Tab-separated table of C-alpha atoms in Angstrom:
chain	number	residue	atom	x	y	z
A	256	MET	CA	15.691	18.719	14.257
A	257	LEU	CA	19.292	19.820	16.127
A	258	LEU	CA	17.372	21.742	18.837
A	259	SER	CA	20.226	24.000	21.227
A	260	GLY	CA	17.578	26.279	22.382
A	261	GLY	CA	18.961	28.841	21.014
A	262	LEU	CA	17.353	31.461	18.246
A	263	ASP	CA	18.296	29.922	15.004
A	264	SER	CA	17.368	26.442	16.687
A	265	ALA	CA	14.365	27.577	17.018
A	266	THR	CA	13.736	28.881	13.514
A	267	VAL	CA	14.936	26.227	12.094
A	268	ALA	CA	11.948	24.768	14.434
A	269	ALA	CA	9.222	26.483	12.965
A	270	LEU	CA	10.149	26.672	9.218
A	271	ALA	CA	10.477	22.918	9.625
A	272	LYS	CA	5.924	22.539	10.532
A	273	ILE	CA	6.195	24.936	8.956
A	274	GLU	CA	6.529	22.475	6.234
A	275	GLY	CA	4.813	20.480	7.350
A	276	TYR	CA	7.081	18.189	8.635
A	277	ALA	CA	6.487	15.904	11.806
A	278	CYS	CA	9.476	16.932	14.617
A	279	TYR	CA	11.934	14.931	16.215
A	280	SER	CA	13.686	16.933	18.353
A	281	MET	CA	17.064	16.627	20.194
A	282	SER	CA	19.645	18.551	22.466
A	283	PHE	CA	22.576	17.362	24.306
A	284	ASP	CA	23.976	17.037	27.776
A	285	TYR	CA	28.050	17.326	27.147
A	286	GLY	CA	29.375	18.958	29.916
A	287	GLN	CA	28.398	22.992	28.015
A	288	ARG	CA	29.156	25.721	30.629
A	289	HIS	CA	24.958	25.764	31.864
A	290	ARG	CA	22.222	23.267	31.554
A	291	ALA	CA	20.167	26.789	30.744
A	292	GLU	CA	20.352	25.805	26.657
A	293	LEU	CA	18.650	23.204	27.571
A	294	ARG	CA	15.440	24.082	29.462
A	295	ALA	CA	16.086	26.565	26.957
A	296	ALA	CA	15.180	23.513	24.481
A	297	GLU	CA	12.962	22.454	26.781
A	298	ARG	CA	10.273	25.130	26.719
A	299	VAL	CA	10.903	25.838	22.527
A	300	ALA	CA	9.691	22.142	22.359
A	301	ARG	CA	7.210	22.081	24.274
A	302	GLN	CA	6.141	25.748	22.494
A	303	LEU	CA	6.431	24.406	18.824
A	304	GLY	CA	4.829	21.141	19.095
A	305	MET	CA	7.928	18.348	18.596
A	306	VAL	CA	6.716	14.514	18.453
A	307	GLU	CA	9.469	13.685	21.056
A	308	HIS	CA	11.847	15.750	22.577
A	309	LYS	CA	15.083	13.360	23.251
A	310	VAL	CA	18.228	14.790	25.512
A	311	ILE	CA	21.678	13.201	24.650
A	312	GLY	CA	24.429	12.880	27.637
A	313	LEU	CA	28.101	13.584	26.261
A	314	ASP	CA	30.802	14.322	27.927
A	315	LEU	CA	32.902	16.586	24.995
A	316	GLY	CA	34.178	18.591	28.516
A	317	GLY	CA	36.602	14.678	28.800
A	318	ILE	CA	38.795	16.886	25.243
A	319	GLY	CA	37.999	20.107	27.016
A	320	GLY	CA	39.690	22.500	23.828
A	321	SER	CA	37.508	24.919	24.455
A	322	ALA	CA	36.184	27.698	26.862
A	323	LEU	CA	32.804	26.068	26.045
A	324	THR	CA	32.741	22.671	28.222
A	325	ASP	CA	36.449	24.246	30.297
A	326	PRO	CA	36.009	26.042	33.452
A	327	ALA	CA	39.683	27.437	32.807
A	328	ILE	CA	39.389	29.017	29.509
A	329	ALA	CA	37.538	32.767	29.678
A	330	VAL	CA	34.882	33.153	27.444
A	331	PRO	CA	35.999	35.859	25.620
A	332	GLU	CA	33.903	39.638	26.168
A	333	SER	CA	35.359	41.323	22.852
A	334	PRO	CA	35.717	40.893	19.403
A	335	CYS	CA	38.612	38.448	17.869
A	336	GLU	CA	40.017	37.060	15.082
A	337	GLY	CA	40.577	33.480	13.768
A	338	ILE	CA	38.116	31.453	15.064
A	339	PRO	CA	37.376	32.016	19.089
A	340	VAL	CA	38.384	29.101	21.642
A	341	THR	CA	34.662	29.117	22.718
A	342	TYR	CA	34.269	26.551	18.595
A	343	VAL	CA	33.937	23.030	20.442
A	344	PRO	CA	36.255	20.168	19.019
A	345	ALA	CA	34.147	17.827	15.982
A	346	ARG	CA	31.231	19.551	18.285
A	347	ASN	CA	28.215	19.722	15.171
A	348	THR	CA	29.977	16.811	13.756
A	349	VAL	CA	29.438	15.001	16.636
A	350	PHE	CA	25.598	16.107	17.205
A	351	LEU	CA	24.715	15.365	13.682
A	352	ALA	CA	25.939	12.039	13.186
A	353	LEU	CA	23.894	10.884	15.978
A	354	ALA	CA	21.341	12.633	14.909
A	355	LEU	CA	21.658	10.043	11.541
A	356	GLY	CA	21.611	7.743	14.102
A	357	TRP	CA	18.472	8.835	15.191
A	358	ALA	CA	16.692	10.043	12.172
A	359	GLU	CA	17.364	5.725	10.113
A	360	VAL	CA	16.291	4.618	13.879
A	361	LEU	CA	12.539	6.883	12.763
A	362	GLY	CA	12.819	6.379	9.449
A	363	ALA	CA	13.414	9.908	9.072
A	364	ARG	CA	15.160	11.454	6.047
A	365	ASP	CA	15.198	15.461	6.020
A	366	ILE	CA	17.554	16.248	9.460
A	367	PHE	CA	17.584	20.511	9.839
A	368	ILE	CA	20.634	21.823	11.179
A	369	GLY	CA	20.584	25.396	12.462
A	370	VAL	CA	23.703	26.709	11.147
A	371	ASN	CA	24.666	29.776	9.609
A	372	ALA	CA	27.364	31.073	7.905
A	373	VAL	CA	26.481	34.819	7.360
A	374	ASP	CA	25.995	36.353	11.596
A	375	TYR	CA	28.424	33.655	13.233
A	376	SER	CA	31.816	33.373	14.999
A	377	GLY	CA	33.589	31.864	12.182
A	378	TYR	CA	33.596	28.283	13.137
A	379	PRO	CA	34.264	26.135	10.359
A	380	ASP	CA	31.694	23.222	10.799
A	381	CYS	CA	28.950	25.879	10.085
A	382	ARG	CA	30.562	26.554	5.978
A	383	PRO	CA	27.481	25.338	3.797
A	384	ALA	CA	30.979	22.732	2.758
A	385	PHE	CA	30.149	21.029	6.457
A	386	ILE	CA	27.218	20.450	5.543
A	387	GLU	CA	27.185	18.966	2.142
A	388	ALA	CA	30.869	16.183	2.887
A	389	PHE	CA	28.701	15.180	5.681
A	390	GLU	CA	25.139	14.844	3.965
A	391	GLN	CA	27.223	12.479	1.698
A	392	MET	CA	28.700	11.226	4.632
A	393	ALA	CA	25.924	10.126	5.707
A	394	ASN	CA	24.943	8.237	2.692
A	395	LEU	CA	27.990	6.059	2.279
A	396	ALA	CA	27.743	5.256	5.634
A	397	THR	CA	24.122	3.386	6.597
A	398	LYS	CA	22.318	1.008	5.809
A	399	ALA	CA	19.521	3.395	4.687
A	400	GLY	CA	21.552	5.605	1.950
A	401	VAL	CA	22.982	2.251	0.446
A	402	GLU	CA	19.500	1.209	0.009
A	403	GLY	CA	18.592	3.987	-1.941
A	404	GLN	CA	16.954	6.178	0.891
A	405	GLY	CA	18.927	9.428	0.835
A	406	PHE	CA	19.128	11.770	4.114
A	407	ARG	CA	19.846	15.192	3.108
A	408	ILE	CA	21.532	17.212	5.855
A	409	ARG	CA	18.966	20.514	6.115
A	410	ALA	CA	19.984	24.283	6.964
A	411	PRO	CA	17.728	26.888	6.165
A	412	LEU	CA	19.433	30.368	8.142
A	413	GLN	CA	22.748	29.057	6.449
A	414	ASN	CA	23.025	32.246	3.917
A	415	LEU	CA	21.004	34.577	6.261
A	416	GLY	CA	21.368	37.808	9.121
A	417	LYS	CA	20.210	37.181	12.447
A	418	ASP	CA	17.620	39.828	11.601
A	419	GLU	CA	16.442	37.664	8.745
A	420	ILE	CA	16.553	35.116	11.014
A	421	ILE	CA	14.433	36.782	13.639
A	422	ARG	CA	11.273	38.630	11.235
A	423	ALA	CA	11.407	34.313	9.583
A	424	GLY	CA	10.925	33.227	12.779
A	425	LEU	CA	8.674	35.327	13.918
A	426	ARG	CA	6.362	35.432	10.966
A	427	HIS	CA	5.984	31.315	12.038
A	428	GLY	CA	5.035	32.272	15.940
A	429	VAL	CA	8.934	31.557	17.103
A	430	ASP	CA	8.473	33.293	21.071
A	431	TYR	CA	12.737	34.232	21.211
A	432	GLY	CA	12.036	34.445	25.400
A	433	LEU	CA	12.028	31.091	25.634
A	434	THR	CA	15.111	30.853	23.697
A	435	VAL	CA	18.755	31.070	25.266
A	436	SER	CA	21.843	32.181	23.793
A	437	CYS	CA	24.445	33.344	25.642
A	438	TYR	CA	28.299	31.319	25.929
A	439	GLN	CA	27.873	31.938	29.937
A	440	ALA	CA	23.723	32.521	30.597
A	441	ASP	CA	23.615	32.034	34.407
A	442	GLU	CA	21.326	29.761	35.755
A	443	GLU	CA	18.689	31.850	35.376
A	444	GLY	CA	19.017	31.620	31.972
A	445	ARG	CA	19.793	35.663	32.094
A	446	ALA	CA	22.101	35.936	29.311
A	447	CYS	CA	25.836	38.068	30.044
A	448	GLY	CA	25.332	41.228	27.477
A	449	ARG	CA	29.048	40.574	25.694
A	450	CYS	CA	30.225	37.373	24.295
A	451	ASP	CA	30.036	36.736	20.938
A	452	SER	CA	27.250	35.302	20.952
A	453	CYS	CA	25.070	37.717	23.010
A	454	ARG	CA	25.944	40.420	20.549
A	455	LEU	CA	25.697	38.713	17.265
A	456	ARG	CA	21.813	37.801	18.749
A	457	ALA	CA	21.204	41.849	20.112
A	458	ALA	CA	22.889	43.169	16.753
A	459	GLY	CA	19.720	40.738	14.953
A	460	PHE	CA	17.389	42.233	17.566
A	461	ALA	CA	18.632	45.684	16.732
A	462	THR	CA	18.746	45.493	12.792
A	463	ALA	CA	14.676	44.221	12.274
A	464	GLY	CA	14.141	46.593	14.623
A	465	VAL	CA	11.736	44.262	16.703
A	466	THR	CA	11.868	44.107	21.180
A	467	ASP	CA	14.892	42.126	21.577
A	468	PRO	CA	13.378	39.426	24.678
A	469	THR	CA	16.411	38.121	26.197
A	470	ARG	CA	16.878	38.651	29.727
A	471	TYR	CA	20.911	39.970	30.269
A	472	ARG	CA	21.474	40.012	34.394
A	473	ARG	CA	22.320	44.041	33.582
A	474	ALA	CA	21.391	46.353	30.956
A	475	LEU	CA	23.526	46.469	28.037
A	476	SER	CA	23.644	50.271	28.725
A	477	ASP	CA	25.524	49.590	32.069
A	478	LEU	CA	27.776	46.859	30.685
A	479	GLY	CA	28.901	49.651	27.591
A	480	VAL	CA	28.600	46.775	25.726
A	481	GLU	CA	29.648	48.417	21.559
A	482	ILE	CA	27.190	45.518	19.910
A	483	LEU	CA	28.051	45.092	16.827
A	484	ARG	CA	26.847	45.447	13.357
């Protein structure tokens, strides 16, 4: 399973565990703005009992084109139209391809990813059509697929709102205080409270009616943030 260290992937990990899977998690050091999310992924992997947690090094910053990998591009702090500059070109395609390779080595047939098509930022590689197409490709491009031991790409959060995701995770023991979702968290993992990811996360906790354990650099009320709903 892909484990970013954020809220969604932690929830997916918990759901897979509840289904009885022995879970192997993979994170990526891909040139992102901060390493706090990688430390969060390690915490979540320990808390949820992953059999093995692997961190793969990549250099997506080498191709640029995203505010998450290029420090010269500012992270937006207000809602915008269209696909935002925080989209990392082909990121989920690359991540799933590497997870597919490891799954084939392990003999695993189910690959879990925490993409969501409801409360998300408009990224094209979070849509159901992308997941379906990747699954078809996985079964055409691999020895296991050709030999009839097909792969399934599991995206159990695909049609859930952020509040529904949070409620599901809490039912299954996720400690969201371990997670980091902010696009520009500081080295201590404290969230900015202003980026799109922070707004969606805060709105999810508010709508779910549960306490938000996110550590912010300053109180949201002090930041004057308008939470998306």
